[in-house]
mmCIF file of C-alpha atoms in Angstrom:
data_model
loop_
_atom_site.group_PDB
_atom_site.id
_atom_site.type_symbol
_atom_site.label_atom_id
_atom_site.label_comp_id
_atom_site.label_asym_id
_atom_site.label_seq_id
_atom_site.Cartn_x
_atom_site.Cartn_y
_atom_site.Cartn_z
ATOM 1 C CA LEU V 1 -6.545 35.317 -0.894
ATOM 2 C CA PRO V 2 -8.459 38.030 1.451
ATOM 3 C CA ALA V 3 -11.606 35.413 1.269
ATOM 4 C CA ILE V 4 -9.481 32.360 1.974
ATOM 5 C CA LYS V 5 -8.031 34.141 5.273
ATOM 6 C CA GLU V 6 -11.602 35.520 6.431
ATOM 7 C CA LEU V 7 -13.084 32.088 5.755
ATOM 8 C CA ALA V 8 -10.349 30.535 7.490
ATOM 9 C CA GLU V 9 -11.292 32.418 10.442
ATOM 10 C CA ASP V 10 -14.958 32.165 9.838
ATOM 11 C CA LYS V 11 -17.207 31.066 13.534
ATOM 12 C CA HIS V 12 -18.631 28.483 11.616
ATOM 13 C CA TRP V 13 -16.079 25.427 12.190
ATOM 14 C CA ARG V 14 -17.171 23.633 8.747
ATOM 15 C CA VAL V 15 -16.384 26.403 7.079
ATOM 16 C CA ARG V 16 -12.550 26.385 8.773
ATOM 17 C CA LEU V 17 -12.460 22.846 7.728
ATOM 18 C CA ALA V 18 -13.334 22.993 4.360
ATOM 19 C CA ILE V 19 -10.717 25.636 3.949
ATOM 20 C CA VAL V 20 -7.908 23.755 5.651
ATOM 21 C CA GLU V 21 -8.890 20.755 3.650
ATOM 22 C CA HIS V 22 -8.545 22.610 0.252
ATOM 23 C CA ILE V 23 -4.902 24.176 1.029
ATOM 24 C CA PRO V 24 -3.149 21.131 -0.554
ATOM 25 C CA LEU V 25 -4.731 21.782 -3.766
ATOM 26 C CA LEU V 26 -4.100 25.744 -3.486
ATOM 27 C CA ALA V 27 -0.378 25.004 -2.544
ATOM 28 C CA SER V 28 0.281 22.696 -5.314
ATOM 29 C CA GLN V 29 -1.197 25.234 -7.981
ATOM 30 C CA LEU V 30 0.330 28.417 -6.543
ATOM 31 C CA GLY V 31 3.709 26.867 -5.579
ATOM 32 C CA PRO V 32 6.053 26.568 -2.129
ATOM 33 C CA GLU V 33 6.958 30.645 -2.156
ATOM 34 C CA PHE V 34 3.197 31.318 -1.790
ATOM 35 C CA PHE V 35 2.273 28.531 0.559
ATOM 36 C CA GLN V 36 5.142 29.848 2.728
ATOM 37 C CA ASP V 37 4.186 33.684 2.773
ATOM 38 C CA LYS V 38 0.425 33.504 2.571
ATOM 39 C CA LEU V 39 -0.827 30.008 3.326
ATOM 40 C CA GLY V 40 1.720 28.641 5.806
ATOM 41 C CA PRO V 41 0.757 31.345 8.777
ATOM 42 C CA GLN V 42 -2.829 30.583 8.379
ATOM 43 C CA CYS V 43 -2.231 26.467 8.428
ATOM 44 C CA MET V 44 0.289 27.167 11.719
ATOM 45 C CA LYS V 45 -2.701 29.048 13.319
ATOM 46 C CA SER V 46 -5.252 26.392 12.388
ATOM 47 C CA LEU V 47 -2.891 23.558 14.269
ATOM 48 C CA GLU V 48 -4.161 25.331 17.319
ATOM 49 C CA ASP V 49 -8.084 25.630 16.363
ATOM 50 C CA GLN V 50 -10.269 24.800 19.379
ATOM 51 C CA VAL V 51 -11.437 22.492 17.107
ATOM 52 C CA ALA V 52 -10.262 19.157 17.125
ATOM 53 C CA SER V 53 -10.949 18.082 13.870
ATOM 54 C CA ILE V 54 -9.459 21.023 12.406
ATOM 55 C CA ARG V 55 -6.334 20.514 14.020
ATOM 56 C CA ASP V 56 -6.289 17.109 12.920
ATOM 57 C CA ALA V 57 -7.217 18.098 9.242
ATOM 58 C CA THR V 58 -4.633 20.608 9.373
ATOM 59 C CA ALA V 59 -1.868 17.961 10.190
ATOM 60 C CA HIS V 60 -2.923 16.019 7.347
ATOM 61 C CA THR V 61 -3.006 18.973 5.171
ATOM 62 C CA LEU V 62 0.651 20.045 6.277
ATOM 63 C CA ALA V 63 1.621 15.894 5.435
ATOM 64 C CA LYS V 64 0.069 16.406 2.164
ATOM 65 C CA ILE V 65 2.262 19.917 1.634
ATOM 66 C CA GLY V 66 5.263 18.182 2.667
ATOM 67 C CA LYS V 67 5.019 15.341 0.150
ATOM 68 C CA GLU V 68 4.243 17.887 -2.591
ATOM 69 C CA PHE V 69 6.978 20.077 -2.021
ATOM 70 C CA GLY V 70 9.586 17.193 -0.943
ATOM 71 C CA PRO V 71 11.798 16.397 1.982
ATOM 72 C CA GLU V 72 14.331 19.474 2.092
ATOM 73 C CA TRP V 73 11.560 21.820 1.619
ATOM 74 C CA THR V 74 9.571 20.074 4.727
ATOM 75 C CA LYS V 75 12.715 19.986 6.578
ATOM 76 C CA GLU V 76 13.623 23.805 6.154
ATOM 77 C CA HIS V 77 9.890 25.358 6.512
ATOM 78 C CA LEU V 78 7.550 23.061 8.357
ATOM 79 C CA VAL V 79 9.828 21.334 11.006
ATOM 80 C CA PRO V 80 11.163 24.257 12.559
ATOM 81 C CA ARG V 81 7.428 25.999 12.676
ATOM 82 C CA ILE V 82 5.634 22.853 14.254
ATOM 83 C CA ILE V 83 8.290 21.890 16.702
ATOM 84 C CA SER V 84 8.464 25.501 17.924
ATOM 85 C CA MET V 85 4.717 25.127 18.913
ATOM 86 C CA ILE V 86 5.362 22.461 21.258
ATOM 87 C CA LYS V 87 5.738 24.592 24.089
ATOM 88 C CA ASN V 88 2.007 25.592 24.085
ATOM 89 C CA THR V 89 0.710 25.153 27.605
ATOM 90 C CA HIS V 90 -2.706 23.240 26.501
ATOM 91 C CA TYR V 91 -2.093 19.880 26.235
ATOM 92 C CA LEU V 92 -4.202 19.124 23.162
ATOM 93 C CA TYR V 93 -2.005 21.604 21.194
ATOM 94 C CA ARG V 94 1.110 19.773 22.345
ATOM 95 C CA MET V 95 -0.692 16.599 21.176
ATOM 96 C CA THR V 96 -1.500 18.007 17.737
ATOM 97 C CA VAL V 97 2.339 18.824 17.379
ATOM 98 C CA LEU V 98 3.252 15.597 18.153
ATOM 99 C CA PHE V 99 0.787 14.082 15.875
ATOM 100 C CA THR V 100 1.738 16.437 13.022
ATOM 101 C CA ILE V 101 5.485 15.263 13.695
ATOM 102 C CA SER V 102 4.310 11.741 13.317
ATOM 103 C CA LEU V 103 2.976 12.443 9.613
ATOM 104 C CA LEU V 104 5.685 14.278 9.091
ATOM 105 C CA ALA V 105 8.113 11.463 9.804
ATOM 106 C CA SER V 106 8.241 9.597 6.753
ATOM 107 C CA ILE V 107 8.645 12.711 4.707
ATOM 108 C CA VAL V 108 11.791 14.148 5.932
ATOM 109 C CA PRO V 109 15.369 12.966 5.841
ATOM 110 C CA GLN V 110 16.242 10.211 8.960
ATOM 111 C CA ASN V 111 18.843 12.665 10.143
ATOM 112 C CA VAL V 112 16.159 15.179 10.542
ATOM 113 C CA LEU V 113 13.861 12.853 12.267
ATOM 114 C CA ILE V 114 16.559 11.871 14.780
ATOM 115 C CA ASN V 115 17.766 15.345 15.307
ATOM 116 C CA ASN V 116 15.027 17.224 15.133
ATOM 117 C CA MET V 117 12.114 15.454 15.829
ATOM 118 C CA LEU V 118 13.067 12.579 18.122
ATOM 119 C CA PRO V 119 14.523 15.028 20.727
ATOM 120 C CA VAL V 120 11.032 16.869 20.804
ATOM 121 C CA ILE V 121 8.916 13.266 21.206
ATOM 122 C CA MET V 122 11.494 12.037 23.670
ATOM 123 C CA SER V 123 10.691 15.601 25.684
ATOM 124 C CA ALA V 124 7.096 14.986 25.509
ATOM 125 C CA ALA V 125 7.304 11.604 26.955
ATOM 126 C CA LYS V 126 7.990 13.635 30.183
ATOM 127 C CA ASP V 127 4.928 15.576 29.918
ATOM 128 C CA LYS V 128 2.792 16.177 33.178
ATOM 129 C CA VAL V 129 -0.210 14.898 31.089
ATOM 130 C CA PRO V 130 -0.908 11.430 30.750
ATOM 131 C CA ASN V 131 -2.619 11.937 27.266
ATOM 132 C CA VAL V 132 0.216 13.282 25.978
ATOM 133 C CA LYS V 133 2.632 10.513 26.952
ATOM 134 C CA PHE V 134 0.466 7.904 25.800
ATOM 135 C CA ASN V 135 0.169 9.693 22.526
ATOM 136 C CA VAL V 136 4.238 9.595 22.657
ATOM 137 C CA CYS V 137 3.778 5.797 22.729
ATOM 138 C CA LYS V 138 1.587 5.715 20.006
ATOM 139 C CA MET V 139 3.977 7.879 17.920
ATOM 140 C CA LEU V 140 7.149 6.134 18.845
ATOM 141 C CA GLU V 141 5.096 2.845 18.028
ATOM 142 C CA ARG V 142 4.674 4.570 14.147
ATOM 143 C CA ILE V 143 8.144 5.816 13.866
ATOM 144 C CA ALA V 144 10.156 3.081 15.205
ATOM 145 C CA PRO V 145 10.654 1.244 11.894
ATOM 146 C CA LEU V 146 11.718 4.311 9.877
ATOM 147 C CA LEU V 147 14.799 4.683 12.327
ATOM 148 C CA ASP V 148 17.799 2.811 11.931
ATOM 149 C CA ARG V 149 17.614 -0.164 14.422
ATOM 150 C CA SER V 150 20.374 1.072 16.570
ATOM 151 C CA VAL V 151 18.844 4.009 17.130
ATOM 152 C CA ALA V 152 15.684 2.866 18.029
ATOM 153 C CA GLU V 153 17.334 0.609 20.758
ATOM 154 C CA ARG V 154 19.171 3.621 22.212
ATOM 155 C CA SER V 155 16.109 6.088 22.168
ATOM 156 C CA VAL V 156 13.005 4.370 21.664
ATOM 157 C CA LYS V 157 13.444 1.276 23.695
ATOM 158 C CA PRO V 158 14.698 3.201 27.108
ATOM 159 C CA CYS V 159 11.827 5.647 26.768
ATOM 160 C CA LEU V 160 9.282 3.239 26.259
ATOM 161 C CA ALA V 161 10.814 0.982 29.058
ATOM 162 C CA GLU V 162 10.475 4.207 31.135
ATOM 163 C CA LEU V 163 6.909 4.980 30.594
ATOM 164 C CA MET V 164 5.873 1.146 30.954
ATOM 165 C CA GLU V 165 6.651 2.118 34.722
ATOM 166 C CA ASP V 166 4.527 5.403 34.416
ATOM 167 C CA ALA V 167 1.854 5.761 37.089
ATOM 168 C CA ASP V 168 -1.114 6.155 34.517
ATOM 169 C CA ILE V 169 -2.389 2.393 33.378
ATOM 170 C CA ASP V 170 -3.198 3.842 29.948
ATOM 171 C CA VAL V 171 0.302 4.747 29.521
ATOM 172 C CA ARG V 172 1.647 2.110 30.516
ATOM 173 C CA PHE V 173 -0.764 0.064 28.363
ATOM 174 C CA TYR V 174 0.404 1.965 25.054
ATOM 175 C CA ALA V 175 4.196 1.743 25.974
ATOM 176 C CA ARG V 176 3.928 -2.078 26.120
ATOM 177 C CA GLN V 177 1.904 -2.153 23.065
ATOM 178 C CA ALA V 178 4.529 -0.215 21.472
ATOM 179 C CA MET V 179 7.373 -2.114 22.762
ATOM 180 C CA VAL V 180 5.745 -5.493 21.669
ATOM 181 C CA VAL V 181 5.023 -3.993 18.062
ATOM 182 C CA ALA V 182 8.452 -3.134 17.947
ATOM 183 C CA GLY V 183 9.675 -6.393 18.743
ATOM 184 C CA TRP V 184 10.991 -5.631 21.886
ATOM 185 C CA LYS V 185 10.575 -7.774 25.017
ATOM 186 C CA ALA V 186 7.717 -6.016 27.318
#
């Protein structure tokens, strides 16, 4: 474990990436408690790595671990930690949190998606950074089919309609695209 921890903080990003990519195998062999105590904190730290490839790989790693350990474990141990990271002042890290949420959305029970994750996404739709907002549109496009249609109509559709009026052309484009994909009039 000390070697893994040391390599996970190596100055060469490719070394850090290799460690992140091997964490699901270690987690599946060593179990949820070991992951939670020893590897989990390192994964959360890797979600805020300065290198985008590592942040992206970590999001995928957490999704693999969520599938391995199941929806209840994911709900209890991953979702709260990831959601708490949305308050980061750097927009790239907020986008990584949103991406991770989108990957976990199909793993958790729908009530967790609706009650815990969707409010975070809706809040991010009001972010001051256009890149965050158009990534919210992409996320809503992906998760709308996972939601009960009435929930999507009550929450996702109005959010996208509002984003279609955004000052940024890219936000408007992705909001319109998400509306069309969801089958709503854009």
